[in-house]
PDB file of C-alpha atoms in Angstrom:
ATOM      1  CA  MET A   5      18.285 -24.062 -10.616  1.00  0.00           C
ATOM      2  CA  ALA A   6      14.952 -24.613 -12.330  1.00  0.00           C
ATOM      3  CA  GLY A   7      11.228 -24.160 -12.040  1.00  0.00           C
ATOM      4  CA  ILE A   8       8.265 -26.288 -12.979  1.00  0.00           C
ATOM      5  CA  SER A   9       7.267 -26.047 -16.622  1.00  0.00           C
ATOM      6  CA  PRO A  10       3.871 -24.389 -17.327  1.00  0.00           C
ATOM      7  CA  SER A  11       3.170 -27.348 -19.598  1.00  0.00           C
ATOM      8  CA  LEU A  12       2.972 -29.595 -16.516  1.00  0.00           C
ATOM      9  CA  PHE A  13       0.066 -27.521 -15.199  1.00  0.00           C
ATOM     10  CA  ASN A  14      -1.544 -27.746 -18.640  1.00  0.00           C
ATOM     11  CA  PHE A  15      -1.140 -31.509 -18.727  1.00  0.00           C
ATOM     12  CA  LEU A  16      -2.553 -31.981 -15.210  1.00  0.00           C
ATOM     13  CA  SER A  17      -5.485 -29.691 -16.040  1.00  0.00           C
ATOM     14  CA  ASP A  18      -6.281 -31.725 -19.151  1.00  0.00           C
ATOM     15  CA  LEU A  19      -5.920 -34.938 -17.147  1.00  0.00           C
ATOM     16  CA  THR A  20      -8.371 -33.646 -14.542  1.00  0.00           C
ATOM     17  CA  ALA A  21     -10.929 -33.121 -17.290  1.00  0.00           C
ATOM     18  CA  ASN A  22     -10.179 -36.484 -18.939  1.00  0.00           C
ATOM     19  CA  ASN A  23      -9.240 -38.848 -16.148  1.00  0.00           C
ATOM     20  CA  ASN A  24      -9.584 -42.118 -18.021  1.00  0.00           C
ATOM     21  CA  LYS A  25      -7.277 -44.720 -19.538  1.00  0.00           C
ATOM     22  CA  GLU A  26      -8.174 -43.991 -23.148  1.00  0.00           C
ATOM     23  CA  TRP A  27      -7.205 -40.317 -22.897  1.00  0.00           C
ATOM     24  CA  PHE A  28      -4.092 -41.055 -20.883  1.00  0.00           C
ATOM     25  CA  ASP A  29      -2.868 -43.704 -23.318  1.00  0.00           C
ATOM     26  CA  SER A  30      -3.311 -41.353 -26.253  1.00  0.00           C
ATOM     27  CA  ASN A  31      -1.430 -38.634 -24.367  1.00  0.00           C
ATOM     28  CA  LYS A  32       1.328 -40.909 -23.030  1.00  0.00           C
ATOM     29  CA  PRO A  33       4.093 -39.042 -24.881  1.00  0.00           C
ATOM     30  CA  ARG A  34       3.015 -35.797 -23.175  1.00  0.00           C
ATOM     31  CA  TYR A  35       3.028 -37.491 -19.807  1.00  0.00           C
ATOM     32  CA  LEU A  36       6.489 -38.989 -20.323  1.00  0.00           C
ATOM     33  CA  GLU A  37       7.919 -35.622 -21.346  1.00  0.00           C
ATOM     34  CA  GLU A  38       6.401 -33.857 -18.322  1.00  0.00           C
ATOM     35  CA  GLU A  39       7.593 -36.629 -16.019  1.00  0.00           C
ATOM     36  CA  LYS A  40      11.123 -36.258 -17.352  1.00  0.00           C
ATOM     37  CA  LYS A  41      11.098 -32.500 -16.625  1.00  0.00           C
ATOM     38  CA  PHE A  42       9.532 -32.964 -13.169  1.00  0.00           C
ATOM     39  CA  LYS A  43      12.122 -35.558 -12.203  1.00  0.00           C
ATOM     40  CA  ALA A  44      14.875 -33.189 -13.330  1.00  0.00           C
ATOM     41  CA  VAL A  45      13.581 -30.529 -10.914  1.00  0.00           C
ATOM     42  CA  CYS A  46      13.342 -33.113  -8.128  1.00  0.00           C
ATOM     43  CA  THR A  47      16.921 -34.189  -8.802  1.00  0.00           C
ATOM     44  CA  GLU A  48      18.062 -30.561  -8.468  1.00  0.00           C
ATOM     45  CA  ILE A  49      16.265 -30.361  -5.117  1.00  0.00           C
ATOM     46  CA  PHE A  50      17.823 -33.659  -4.009  1.00  0.00           C
ATOM     47  CA  ASN A  51      21.304 -32.431  -4.911  1.00  0.00           C
ATOM     48  CA  GLY A  52      20.689 -29.101  -3.184  1.00  0.00           C
ATOM     49  CA  LEU A  53      19.544 -30.819  -0.013  1.00  0.00           C
ATOM     50  CA  GLN A  54      22.666 -32.952   0.063  1.00  0.00           C
ATOM     51  CA  ASN A  55      24.727 -29.801   0.670  1.00  0.00           C
ATOM     52  CA  THR A  56      23.266 -29.369   4.175  1.00  0.00           C
ATOM     53  CA  ASP A  57      21.621 -32.706   5.043  1.00  0.00           C
ATOM     54  CA  GLN A  58      22.084 -36.417   4.473  1.00  0.00           C
ATOM     55  CA  ILE A  59      19.415 -37.743   2.143  1.00  0.00           C
ATOM     56  CA  GLU A  60      19.148 -41.485   1.706  1.00  0.00           C
ATOM     57  CA  LYS A  61      16.825 -41.566  -1.284  1.00  0.00           C
ATOM     58  CA  MET A  62      14.451 -39.620  -3.501  1.00  0.00           C
ATOM     59  CA  LYS A  63      11.134 -41.104  -4.557  1.00  0.00           C
ATOM     60  CA  VAL A  64       8.894 -39.617  -7.244  1.00  0.00           C
ATOM     61  CA  TYR A  65       5.429 -41.033  -6.639  1.00  0.00           C
ATOM     62  CA  ARG A  66       3.609 -42.830  -9.440  1.00  0.00           C
ATOM     63  CA  ILE A  67       0.805 -41.025 -11.216  1.00  0.00           C
ATOM     64  CA  TYR A  68      -1.243 -44.235 -11.188  1.00  0.00           C
ATOM     65  CA  LYS A  69      -3.726 -44.513  -8.311  1.00  0.00           C
ATOM     66  CA  ASP A  70      -4.501 -47.542  -6.212  1.00  0.00           C
ATOM     67  CA  VAL A  71      -8.293 -47.493  -6.408  1.00  0.00           C
ATOM     68  CA  ARG A  72      -9.002 -50.843  -4.755  1.00  0.00           C
ATOM     69  CA  PHE A  73     -10.266 -49.299  -1.523  1.00  0.00           C
ATOM     70  CA  SER A  74     -11.310 -45.880  -2.827  1.00  0.00           C
ATOM     71  CA  LYS A  75     -14.756 -44.584  -3.714  1.00  0.00           C
ATOM     72  CA  ASP A  76     -13.116 -42.390  -6.357  1.00  0.00           C
ATOM     73  CA  LYS A  77     -12.266 -44.798  -9.173  1.00  0.00           C
ATOM     74  CA  THR A  78     -10.561 -42.304 -11.479  1.00  0.00           C
ATOM     75  CA  PRO A  79      -7.293 -44.045 -12.352  1.00  0.00           C
ATOM     76  CA  TYR A  80      -4.774 -41.187 -12.228  1.00  0.00           C
ATOM     77  CA  LYS A  81      -3.578 -38.635  -9.703  1.00  0.00           C
ATOM     78  CA  THR A  82      -4.006 -35.047 -10.852  1.00  0.00           C
ATOM     79  CA  HIS A  83      -0.886 -33.847  -9.063  1.00  0.00           C
ATOM     80  CA  ARG A  84       2.767 -34.820  -8.988  1.00  0.00           C
ATOM     81  CA  SER A  85       4.705 -35.401  -5.799  1.00  0.00           C
ATOM     82  CA  ALA A  86       8.041 -36.559  -4.456  1.00  0.00           C
ATOM     83  CA  ASN A  87       9.603 -37.535  -1.153  1.00  0.00           C
ATOM     84  CA  PHE A  88      13.176 -37.144   0.100  1.00  0.00           C
ATOM     85  CA  THR A  89      14.082 -39.505   2.959  1.00  0.00           C
ATOM     86  CA  ARG A  90      16.734 -38.587   5.531  1.00  0.00           C
ATOM     87  CA  GLU A  91      19.455 -41.125   6.092  1.00  0.00           C
ATOM     88  CA  GLY A  92      19.454 -43.876   8.659  1.00  0.00           C
ATOM     89  CA  GLU A  93      18.424 -44.337  12.277  1.00  0.00           C
ATOM     90  CA  ALA A  94      20.350 -41.269  13.438  1.00  0.00           C
ATOM     91  CA  LEU A  95      18.335 -38.800  11.346  1.00  0.00           C
ATOM     92  CA  ARG A  96      14.932 -40.153  10.206  1.00  0.00           C
ATOM     93  CA  GLY A  97      12.019 -38.177   8.874  1.00  0.00           C
ATOM     94  CA  GLY A  98      11.631 -36.823   5.381  1.00  0.00           C
ATOM     95  CA  TYR A  99      10.781 -33.940   3.086  1.00  0.00           C
ATOM     96  CA  PHE A 100       7.796 -33.801   0.739  1.00  0.00           C
ATOM     97  CA  LEU A 101       6.906 -31.846  -2.410  1.00  0.00           C
ATOM     98  CA  LYS A 102       3.517 -31.643  -4.115  1.00  0.00           C
ATOM     99  CA  ILE A 103       2.786 -29.918  -7.421  1.00  0.00           C
ATOM    100  CA  GLU A 104      -0.857 -29.162  -8.152  1.00  0.00           C
ATOM    101  CA  GLN A 105      -2.090 -25.960  -9.733  1.00  0.00           C
ATOM    102  CA  GLY A 106      -3.424 -23.728  -6.974  1.00  0.00           C
ATOM    103  CA  ASN A 107      -2.226 -26.143  -4.280  1.00  0.00           C
ATOM    104  CA  CYS A 108       1.549 -26.472  -4.492  1.00  0.00           C
ATOM    105  CA  LEU A 109       3.371 -27.137  -1.243  1.00  0.00           C
ATOM    106  CA  MET A 110       6.441 -28.511   0.464  1.00  0.00           C
ATOM    107  CA  GLY A 111       6.521 -30.119   3.846  1.00  0.00           C
ATOM    108  CA  GLY A 112       8.595 -32.154   6.183  1.00  0.00           C
ATOM    109  CA  GLY A 113       8.516 -34.148   9.352  1.00  0.00           C
ATOM    110  CA  PHE A 114       7.420 -37.505  10.658  1.00  0.00           C
ATOM    111  CA  PHE A 115       4.265 -38.882   9.039  1.00  0.00           C
ATOM    112  CA  GLN A 116       2.578 -41.624  11.074  1.00  0.00           C
ATOM    113  CA  PRO A 117       5.723 -42.800  12.921  1.00  0.00           C
ATOM    114  CA  ASN A 118       5.778 -46.360  14.214  1.00  0.00           C
ATOM    115  CA  PRO A 119       4.176 -46.959  17.658  1.00  0.00           C
ATOM    116  CA  ALA A 120       7.481 -46.931  19.552  1.00  0.00           C
ATOM    117  CA  ASP A 121       8.607 -43.649  17.994  1.00  0.00           C
ATOM    118  CA  LEU A 122       5.160 -42.116  18.439  1.00  0.00           C
ATOM    119  CA  LEU A 123       5.156 -42.947  22.156  1.00  0.00           C
ATOM    120  CA  ARG A 124       8.711 -41.648  22.577  1.00  0.00           C
ATOM    121  CA  ILE A 125       7.801 -38.309  20.960  1.00  0.00           C
ATOM    122  CA  ARG A 126       4.659 -37.943  23.044  1.00  0.00           C
ATOM    123  CA  LYS A 127       6.495 -38.758  26.274  1.00  0.00           C
ATOM    124  CA  GLU A 128       9.111 -36.112  25.462  1.00  0.00           C
ATOM    125  CA  PHE A 129       6.432 -33.478  24.932  1.00  0.00           C
ATOM    126  CA  GLU A 130       4.749 -34.552  28.146  1.00  0.00           C
ATOM    127  CA  MET A 131       8.010 -34.205  30.058  1.00  0.00           C
ATOM    128  CA  ASP A 132       9.167 -30.913  28.513  1.00  0.00           C
ATOM    129  CA  ALA A 133       7.425 -29.138  25.646  1.00  0.00           C
ATOM    130  CA  GLU A 134       9.467 -25.941  25.830  1.00  0.00           C
ATOM    131  CA  PRO A 135      12.122 -26.911  23.221  1.00  0.00           C
ATOM    132  CA  ILE A 136       9.577 -27.778  20.517  1.00  0.00           C
ATOM    133  CA  ARG A 137       7.480 -24.710  21.337  1.00  0.00           C
ATOM    134  CA  ALA A 138      10.591 -22.527  21.039  1.00  0.00           C
ATOM    135  CA  ILE A 139      11.275 -23.940  17.579  1.00  0.00           C
ATOM    136  CA  MET A 140       7.668 -23.501  16.453  1.00  0.00           C
ATOM    137  CA  SER A 141       7.418 -19.943  17.758  1.00  0.00           C
ATOM    138  CA  ASP A 142      10.683 -18.779  16.176  1.00  0.00           C
ATOM    139  CA  LYS A 143       9.845 -15.827  13.922  1.00  0.00           C
ATOM    140  CA  THR A 144      11.509 -17.186  10.790  1.00  0.00           C
ATOM    141  CA  PHE A 145      10.131 -20.699  11.310  1.00  0.00           C
ATOM    142  CA  SER A 146       6.562 -19.650  12.093  1.00  0.00           C
ATOM    143  CA  LYS A 147       6.474 -17.251   9.141  1.00  0.00           C
ATOM    144  CA  SER A 148       7.054 -20.188   6.799  1.00  0.00           C
ATOM    145  CA  PHE A 149       5.252 -23.003   8.608  1.00  0.00           C
ATOM    146  CA  GLY A 150       2.950 -21.544  11.223  1.00  0.00           C
ATOM    147  CA  SER A 151       3.228 -22.389  14.884  1.00  0.00           C
ATOM    148  CA  GLU A 152       1.519 -25.782  15.070  1.00  0.00           C
ATOM    149  CA  PHE A 153       1.675 -29.173  13.406  1.00  0.00           C
ATOM    150  CA  VAL A 154      -0.489 -29.834  10.379  1.00  0.00           C
ATOM    151  CA  PRO A 155      -3.490 -31.694  11.914  1.00  0.00           C
ATOM    152  CA  TYR A 156      -3.418 -34.674   9.536  1.00  0.00           C
ATOM    153  CA  ASN A 157      -4.689 -37.107  12.132  1.00  0.00           C
ATOM    154  CA  GLN A 158      -5.214 -36.557  15.828  1.00  0.00           C
ATOM    155  CA  VAL A 159      -6.927 -38.334  18.669  1.00  0.00           C
ATOM    156  CA  LYS A 160     -10.070 -36.529  19.799  1.00  0.00           C
ATOM    157  CA  THR A 161      -9.108 -36.027  23.425  1.00  0.00           C
ATOM    158  CA  ALA A 162      -5.930 -37.711  24.678  1.00  0.00           C
ATOM    159  CA  PRO A 163      -3.975 -40.865  23.788  1.00  0.00           C
ATOM    160  CA  LYS A 164      -4.138 -43.760  26.213  1.00  0.00           C
ATOM    161  CA  GLY A 165      -1.886 -43.099  29.184  1.00  0.00           C
ATOM    162  CA  PHE A 166      -1.925 -39.303  28.785  1.00  0.00           C
ATOM    163  CA  SER A 167      -4.091 -36.694  30.476  1.00  0.00           C
ATOM    164  CA  LYS A 168      -6.424 -34.537  28.426  1.00  0.00           C
ATOM    165  CA  ASP A 169      -5.515 -31.732  30.825  1.00  0.00           C
ATOM    166  CA  ASP A 170      -1.791 -31.923  30.073  1.00  0.00           C
ATOM    167  CA  PRO A 171      -0.504 -28.444  29.058  1.00  0.00           C
ATOM    168  CA  ALA A 172       1.083 -30.070  26.002  1.00  0.00           C
ATOM    169  CA  ILE A 173      -2.011 -32.012  24.919  1.00  0.00           C
ATOM    170  CA  ASP A 174      -2.214 -29.929  21.711  1.00  0.00           C
ATOM    171  CA  LEU A 175       1.119 -31.512  20.757  1.00  0.00           C
ATOM    172  CA  ILE A 176       0.607 -34.958  22.282  1.00  0.00           C
ATOM    173  CA  LYS A 177      -2.699 -35.686  20.526  1.00  0.00           C
ATOM    174  CA  ASN A 178      -1.039 -35.664  17.095  1.00  0.00           C
ATOM    175  CA  LYS A 179      -0.297 -38.936  15.317  1.00  0.00           C
ATOM    176  CA  SER A 180       1.975 -37.201  12.806  1.00  0.00           C
ATOM    177  CA  PHE A 181       4.426 -34.346  13.326  1.00  0.00           C
ATOM    178  CA  PHE A 182       4.549 -32.473  10.071  1.00  0.00           C
ATOM    179  CA  PHE A 183       4.825 -28.907   8.775  1.00  0.00           C
ATOM    180  CA  GLU A 184       3.835 -27.460   5.393  1.00  0.00           C
ATOM    181  CA  HIS A 185       4.497 -24.336   3.366  1.00  0.00           C
ATOM    182  CA  GLN A 186       2.336 -23.288   0.411  1.00  0.00           C
ATOM    183  CA  PHE A 187       3.819 -21.892  -2.811  1.00  0.00           C
ATOM    184  CA  THR A 188       1.976 -19.702  -5.280  1.00  0.00           C
ATOM    185  CA  ASP A 189       1.761 -20.924  -8.861  1.00  0.00           C
ATOM    186  CA  GLU A 190       3.973 -17.990  -9.848  1.00  0.00           C
ATOM    187  CA  GLU A 191       6.680 -19.171  -7.432  1.00  0.00           C
ATOM    188  CA  VAL A 192       6.453 -22.703  -8.776  1.00  0.00           C
ATOM    189  CA  LEU A 193       6.937 -21.506 -12.351  1.00  0.00           C
ATOM    190  CA  SER A 194       9.836 -19.198 -11.480  1.00  0.00           C
ATOM    191  CA  ASP A 195      13.334 -20.074 -12.640  1.00  0.00           C
ATOM    192  CA  ASN A 196      14.619 -20.471  -9.085  1.00  0.00           C
ATOM    193  CA  PHE A 197      11.802 -22.641  -7.730  1.00  0.00           C
ATOM    194  CA  SER A 198      14.035 -25.587  -6.831  1.00  0.00           C
ATOM    195  CA  GLU A 199      16.239 -23.168  -4.901  1.00  0.00           C
ATOM    196  CA  LYS A 200      13.183 -21.892  -2.997  1.00  0.00           C
ATOM    197  CA  VAL A 201      12.188 -25.452  -2.100  1.00  0.00           C
ATOM    198  CA  VAL A 202      15.669 -26.269  -0.816  1.00  0.00           C
ATOM    199  CA  HIS A 203      15.657 -23.049   1.223  1.00  0.00           C
ATOM    200  CA  HIS A 204      12.386 -23.958   2.935  1.00  0.00           C
ATOM    201  CA  PHE A 205      13.549 -27.513   3.527  1.00  0.00           C
ATOM    202  CA  GLU A 206      16.623 -26.068   5.243  1.00  0.00           C
ATOM    203  CA  LEU A 207      14.388 -23.945   7.488  1.00  0.00           C
ATOM    204  CA  LEU A 208      13.053 -27.197   8.937  1.00  0.00           C
ATOM    205  CA  ARG A 209      16.460 -28.319  10.173  1.00  0.00           C
ATOM    206  CA  PRO A 210      16.084 -27.069  13.791  1.00  0.00           C
ATOM    207  CA  PHE A 211      12.934 -29.175  14.033  1.00  0.00           C
ATOM    208  CA  PHE A 212      14.578 -32.219  12.437  1.00  0.00           C
ATOM    209  CA  ASP A 213      17.680 -31.920  14.611  1.00  0.00           C
ATOM    210  CA  TYR A 214      15.545 -31.778  17.747  1.00  0.00           C
ATOM    211  CA  MET A 215      13.375 -34.709  16.720  1.00  0.00           C
ATOM    212  CA  SER A 216      16.412 -36.784  15.744  1.00  0.00           C
ATOM    213  CA  GLU A 217      17.793 -36.190  19.221  1.00  0.00           C
ATOM    214  CA  ILE A 218      14.529 -37.362  20.791  1.00  0.00           C
ATOM    215  CA  LEU A 219      14.318 -40.510  18.684  1.00  0.00           C
ATOM    216  CA  THR A 220      17.906 -41.569  19.314  1.00  0.00           C
ATOM    217  CA  THR A 221      17.839 -41.176  23.105  1.00  0.00           C
ATOM    218  CA  ASP A 222      15.713 -42.371  25.995  1.00  0.00           C
ATOM    219  CA  LEU A 223      13.930 -40.071  28.433  1.00  0.00           C
ATOM    220  CA  ASN A 224      17.118 -39.816  30.466  1.00  0.00           C
ATOM    221  CA  GLY A 225      19.032 -38.560  27.449  1.00  0.00           C
ATOM    222  CA  GLU A 226      21.015 -41.790  27.039  1.00  0.00           C
ATOM    223  CA  SER A 227      21.872 -42.750  23.472  1.00  0.00           C
ATOM    224  CA  LEU A 228      19.914 -45.628  21.921  1.00  0.00           C
ATOM    225  CA  ILE A 229      22.185 -46.078  18.913  1.00  0.00           C
TER     226      ILE A 229
END
């Protein structure tokens, strides 16, 4: 298993200080070499995940930014990231990895699910929130991910059709259902970093298994697939 090369941090640091096309073009060989090494680590993670889960695809995100609708017109991302998508309708969800000096993390879950899935998840929490709370409060799980969803985007009070006084409103008001774990730079540079990432991805399996069950059944528990 492998870790991230220190030279990737060096490249991203230099890019942060010189985020323009001229500098990037002149340093293209550096970028291509770092991208090759980063993709090799991601491939190790992908292969490790396949031992305990079914992963449909791995995507390493482009370093080039889409600046059409952004106030920040710098053309390049100053981090590297990848996504690992679980296979098919029966599983769903995905794992995420971000490499940025001082802000390296892995995560997993359901980011902005489609309206039908979002409603199904919310209705399940409204009906019975104990299973998800048991997963989130598990000692091993909460030590790695905390005991609540990352608040990427939430409604301010309650979604339409739900009561703001519902005991599970802290869960229901989320629009995404995602957990994260931060890594230190030292962990990222260690020789067994990809193994650490796979380990933390595996810790998310109780959550994924539960959510897959929700999204493949109706509120009566009848299979939808």
